mmCIF file of C-alpha atoms in Angstrom:
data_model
loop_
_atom_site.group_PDB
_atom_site.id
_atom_site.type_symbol
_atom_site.label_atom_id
_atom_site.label_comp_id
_atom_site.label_asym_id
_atom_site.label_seq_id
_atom_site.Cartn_x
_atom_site.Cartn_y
_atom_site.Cartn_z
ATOM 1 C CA UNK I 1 11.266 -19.746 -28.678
ATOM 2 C CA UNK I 2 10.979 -21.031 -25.343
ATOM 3 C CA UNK I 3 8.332 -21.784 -22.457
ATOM 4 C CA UNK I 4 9.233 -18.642 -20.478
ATOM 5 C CA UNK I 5 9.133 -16.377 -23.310
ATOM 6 C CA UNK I 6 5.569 -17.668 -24.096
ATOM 7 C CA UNK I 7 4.524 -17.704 -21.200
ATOM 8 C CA UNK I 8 5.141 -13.880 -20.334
ATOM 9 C CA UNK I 9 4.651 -12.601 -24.049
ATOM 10 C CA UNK I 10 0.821 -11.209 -23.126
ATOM 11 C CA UNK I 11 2.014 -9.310 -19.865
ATOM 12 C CA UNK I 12 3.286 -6.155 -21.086
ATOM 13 C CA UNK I 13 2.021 -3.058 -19.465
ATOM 14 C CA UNK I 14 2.867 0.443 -21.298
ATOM 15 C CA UNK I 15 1.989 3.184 -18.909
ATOM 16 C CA UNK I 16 3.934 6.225 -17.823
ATOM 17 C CA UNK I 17 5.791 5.934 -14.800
ATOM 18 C CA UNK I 18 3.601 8.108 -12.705
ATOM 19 C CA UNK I 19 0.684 6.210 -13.064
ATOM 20 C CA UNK I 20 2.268 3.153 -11.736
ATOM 21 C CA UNK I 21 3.668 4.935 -9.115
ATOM 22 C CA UNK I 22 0.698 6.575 -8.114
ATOM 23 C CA UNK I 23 -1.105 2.943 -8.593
ATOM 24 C CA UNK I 24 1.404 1.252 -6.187
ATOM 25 C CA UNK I 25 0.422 3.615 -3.312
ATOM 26 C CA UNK I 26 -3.037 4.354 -3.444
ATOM 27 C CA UNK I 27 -3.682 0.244 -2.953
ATOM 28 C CA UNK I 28 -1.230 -0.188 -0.395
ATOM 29 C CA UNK I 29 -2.233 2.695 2.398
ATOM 30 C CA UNK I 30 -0.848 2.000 5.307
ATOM 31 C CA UNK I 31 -3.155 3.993 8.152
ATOM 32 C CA UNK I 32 -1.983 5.224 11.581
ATOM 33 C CA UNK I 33 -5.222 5.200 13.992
ATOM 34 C CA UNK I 34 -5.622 7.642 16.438
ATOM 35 C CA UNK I 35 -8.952 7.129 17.997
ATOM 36 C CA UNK I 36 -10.084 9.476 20.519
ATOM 37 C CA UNK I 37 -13.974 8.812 21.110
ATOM 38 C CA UNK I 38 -16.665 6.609 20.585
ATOM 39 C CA UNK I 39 -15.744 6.727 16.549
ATOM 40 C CA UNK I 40 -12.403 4.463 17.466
ATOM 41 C CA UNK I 41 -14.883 1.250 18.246
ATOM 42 C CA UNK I 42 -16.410 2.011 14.866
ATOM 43 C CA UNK I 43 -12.742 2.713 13.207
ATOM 44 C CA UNK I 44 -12.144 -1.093 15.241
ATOM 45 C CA UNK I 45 -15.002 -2.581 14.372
ATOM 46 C CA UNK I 46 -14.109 -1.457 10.625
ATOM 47 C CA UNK I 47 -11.064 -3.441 10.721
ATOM 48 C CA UNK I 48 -12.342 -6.226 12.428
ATOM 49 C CA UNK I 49 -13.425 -9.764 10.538
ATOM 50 C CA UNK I 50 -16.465 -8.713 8.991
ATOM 51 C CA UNK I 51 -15.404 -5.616 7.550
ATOM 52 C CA UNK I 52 -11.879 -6.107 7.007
ATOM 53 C CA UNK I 53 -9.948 -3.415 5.755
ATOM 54 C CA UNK I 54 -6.962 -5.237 4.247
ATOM 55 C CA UNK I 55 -9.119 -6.336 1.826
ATOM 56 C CA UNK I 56 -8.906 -2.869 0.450
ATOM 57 C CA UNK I 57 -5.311 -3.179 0.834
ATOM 58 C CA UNK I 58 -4.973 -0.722 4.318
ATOM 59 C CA UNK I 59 -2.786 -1.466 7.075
ATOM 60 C CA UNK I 60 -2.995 -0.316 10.604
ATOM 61 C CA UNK I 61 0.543 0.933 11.969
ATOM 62 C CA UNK I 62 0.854 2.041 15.356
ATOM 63 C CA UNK I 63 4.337 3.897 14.395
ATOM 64 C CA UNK I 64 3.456 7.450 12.758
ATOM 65 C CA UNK I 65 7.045 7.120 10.774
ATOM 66 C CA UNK I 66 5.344 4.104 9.326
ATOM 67 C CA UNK I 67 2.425 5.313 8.211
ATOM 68 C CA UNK I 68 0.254 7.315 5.456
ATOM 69 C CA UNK I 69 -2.334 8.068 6.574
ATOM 70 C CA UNK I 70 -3.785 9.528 9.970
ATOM 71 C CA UNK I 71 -7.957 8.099 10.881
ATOM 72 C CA UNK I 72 -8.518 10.944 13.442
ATOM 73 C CA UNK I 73 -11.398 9.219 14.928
ATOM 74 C CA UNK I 74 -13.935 10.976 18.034
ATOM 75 C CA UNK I 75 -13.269 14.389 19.649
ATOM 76 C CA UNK I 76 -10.208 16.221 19.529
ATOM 77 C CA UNK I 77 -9.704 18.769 22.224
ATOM 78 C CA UNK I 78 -7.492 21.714 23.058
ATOM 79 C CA UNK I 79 -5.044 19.519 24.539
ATOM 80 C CA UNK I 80 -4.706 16.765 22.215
ATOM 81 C CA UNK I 81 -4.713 18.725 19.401
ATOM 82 C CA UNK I 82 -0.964 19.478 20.189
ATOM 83 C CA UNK I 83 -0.258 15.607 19.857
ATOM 84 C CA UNK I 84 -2.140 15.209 16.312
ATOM 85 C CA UNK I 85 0.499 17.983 14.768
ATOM 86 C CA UNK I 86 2.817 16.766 16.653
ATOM 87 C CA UNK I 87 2.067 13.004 15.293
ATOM 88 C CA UNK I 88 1.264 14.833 11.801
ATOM 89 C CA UNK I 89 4.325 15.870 11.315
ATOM 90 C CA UNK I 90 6.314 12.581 12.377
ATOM 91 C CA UNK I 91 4.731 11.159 9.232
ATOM 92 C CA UNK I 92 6.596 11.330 5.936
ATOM 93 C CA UNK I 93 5.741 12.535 2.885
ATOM 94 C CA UNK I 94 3.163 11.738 1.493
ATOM 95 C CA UNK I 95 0.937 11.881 3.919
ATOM 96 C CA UNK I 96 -3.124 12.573 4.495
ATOM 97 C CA UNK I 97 -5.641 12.607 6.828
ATOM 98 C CA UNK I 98 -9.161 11.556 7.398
ATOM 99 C CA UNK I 99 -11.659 12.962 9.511
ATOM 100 C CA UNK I 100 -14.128 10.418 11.015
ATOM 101 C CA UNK I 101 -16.904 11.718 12.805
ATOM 102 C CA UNK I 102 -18.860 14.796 13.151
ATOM 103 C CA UNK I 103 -16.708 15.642 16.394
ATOM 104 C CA UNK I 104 -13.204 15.211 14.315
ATOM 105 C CA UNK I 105 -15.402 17.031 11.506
ATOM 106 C CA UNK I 106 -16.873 20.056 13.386
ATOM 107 C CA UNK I 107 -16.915 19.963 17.013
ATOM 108 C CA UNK I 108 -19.850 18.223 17.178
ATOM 109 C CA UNK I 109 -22.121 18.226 20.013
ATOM 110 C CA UNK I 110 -19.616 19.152 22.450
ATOM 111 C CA UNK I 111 -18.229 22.300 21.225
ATOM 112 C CA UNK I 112 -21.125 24.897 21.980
ATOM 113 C CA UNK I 113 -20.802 24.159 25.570
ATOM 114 C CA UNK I 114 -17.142 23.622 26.268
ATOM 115 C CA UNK I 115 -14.134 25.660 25.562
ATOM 116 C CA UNK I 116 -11.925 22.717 25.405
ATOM 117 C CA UNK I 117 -13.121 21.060 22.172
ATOM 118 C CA UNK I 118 -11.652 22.239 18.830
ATOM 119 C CA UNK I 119 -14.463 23.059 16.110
ATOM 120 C CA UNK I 120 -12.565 20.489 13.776
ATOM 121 C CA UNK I 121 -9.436 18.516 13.270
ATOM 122 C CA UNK I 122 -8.595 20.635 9.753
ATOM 123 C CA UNK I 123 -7.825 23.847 12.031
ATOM 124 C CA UNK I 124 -4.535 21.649 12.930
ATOM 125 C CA UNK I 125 -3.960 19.566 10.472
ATOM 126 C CA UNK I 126 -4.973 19.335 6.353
ATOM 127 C CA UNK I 127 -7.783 16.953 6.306
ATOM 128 C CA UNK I 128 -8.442 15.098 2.774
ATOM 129 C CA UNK I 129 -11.546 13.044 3.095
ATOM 130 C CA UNK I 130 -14.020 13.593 5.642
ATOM 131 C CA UNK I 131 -16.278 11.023 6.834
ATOM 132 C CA UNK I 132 -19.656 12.074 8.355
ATOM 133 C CA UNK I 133 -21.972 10.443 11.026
ATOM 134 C CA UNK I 134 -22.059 10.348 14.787
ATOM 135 C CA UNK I 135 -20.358 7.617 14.586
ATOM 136 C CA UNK I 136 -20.155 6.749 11.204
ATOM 137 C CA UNK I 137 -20.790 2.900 10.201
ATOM 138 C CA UNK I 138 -18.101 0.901 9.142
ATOM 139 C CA UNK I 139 -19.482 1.152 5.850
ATOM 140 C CA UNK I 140 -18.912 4.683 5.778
ATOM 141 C CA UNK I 141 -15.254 4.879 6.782
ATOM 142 C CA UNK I 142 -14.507 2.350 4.307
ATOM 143 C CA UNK I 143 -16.230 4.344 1.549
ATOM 144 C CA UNK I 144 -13.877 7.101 2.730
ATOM 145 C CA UNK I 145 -10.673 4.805 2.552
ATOM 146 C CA UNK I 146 -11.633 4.328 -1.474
ATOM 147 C CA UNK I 147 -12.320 7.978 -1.841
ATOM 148 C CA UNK I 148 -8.802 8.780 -0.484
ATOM 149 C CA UNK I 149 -7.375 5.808 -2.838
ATOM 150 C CA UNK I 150 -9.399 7.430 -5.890
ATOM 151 C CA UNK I 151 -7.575 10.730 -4.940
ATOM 152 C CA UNK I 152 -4.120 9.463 -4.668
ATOM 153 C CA UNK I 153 -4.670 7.736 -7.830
ATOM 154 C CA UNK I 154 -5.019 11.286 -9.459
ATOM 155 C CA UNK I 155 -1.757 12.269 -8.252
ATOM 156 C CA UNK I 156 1.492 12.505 -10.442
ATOM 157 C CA UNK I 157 4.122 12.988 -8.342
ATOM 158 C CA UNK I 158 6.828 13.090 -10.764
ATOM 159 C CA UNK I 159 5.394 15.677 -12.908
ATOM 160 C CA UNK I 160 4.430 17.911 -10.212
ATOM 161 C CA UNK I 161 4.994 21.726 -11.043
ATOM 162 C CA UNK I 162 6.853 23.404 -8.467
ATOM 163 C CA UNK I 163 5.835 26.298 -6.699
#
């Protein structure tokens, strides 16, 4: 009939309304960085020009209220692991975690000879995705970024059984 009707006559989209939800915010992850070690220059250098992770569509926030997701990023000890709970639980729902490093991971090197490093971030908080390496290349956080995307994309939270 008219110009606007032809014009949007090809651009229906029939999907259930969990899918598009779940669509909407696995490519719009907003990421609260909390870099500890020598993985933060990595987890920086990952956002920086050449890698640039808004391409992917992430977003650093500096507010944990404001954020999605949680990069812990180096070594976590005794005493910061307070603060990353603490920070963990300011988030809202939903909300996940990566581990970036094999000192977020496991303790790395450090935990065999000190008793102030925690043997892994996931004794705190959940962790979804972990990223190995010591550090891990940009590359590598960024292939855990789309692993975390491919797993919220699973999700249906509207059909969720409860428990």
């Amino acid at each position: 009939m008219g110009l606007l009707e032809e014009k949007f006559e090809d651009n229906i989209i029939v999907a259930s309304f969990d899918k598009i939800l779940s669509w909407a915010r696995s490519t719009s992850p907003w990421f609260f960085q909390f870099g500890l070690a020598c993985c933060a220059i990595e987890l920086m250098a990952t956002g920086a020009s050449r890698h640039d992770l808004s391409r992917i569509g992430m977003i650093p926030r500096s507010s944990p209220r404001q954020a999605d997701v949680m990069i812990v990023a180096g070594t976590v000890t005794m005493k910061m692991a307070l603060r990353i709970k603490k920070l963990y639980e300011q988030m809202a729902d939903p909300k996940y975690v990566i581990s970036m490093g094999s000192c977020a991971t496991s303790g790395g090197p450090y935990w065999q000879y000190g008793y102030h490093v925690l043997k892994g971030v996931d004794i705190v908080v959940p962790v979804d995705v972990y990223v190995p390496g010591c550090p891990p290349r940009p590359e590598s956080l960024i292939e855990g970024l789309i692993k975390l995307q491919e797993k919220i994309l699973n999700e249906r939270p509207l059909t969720k059984k409860a428990a």
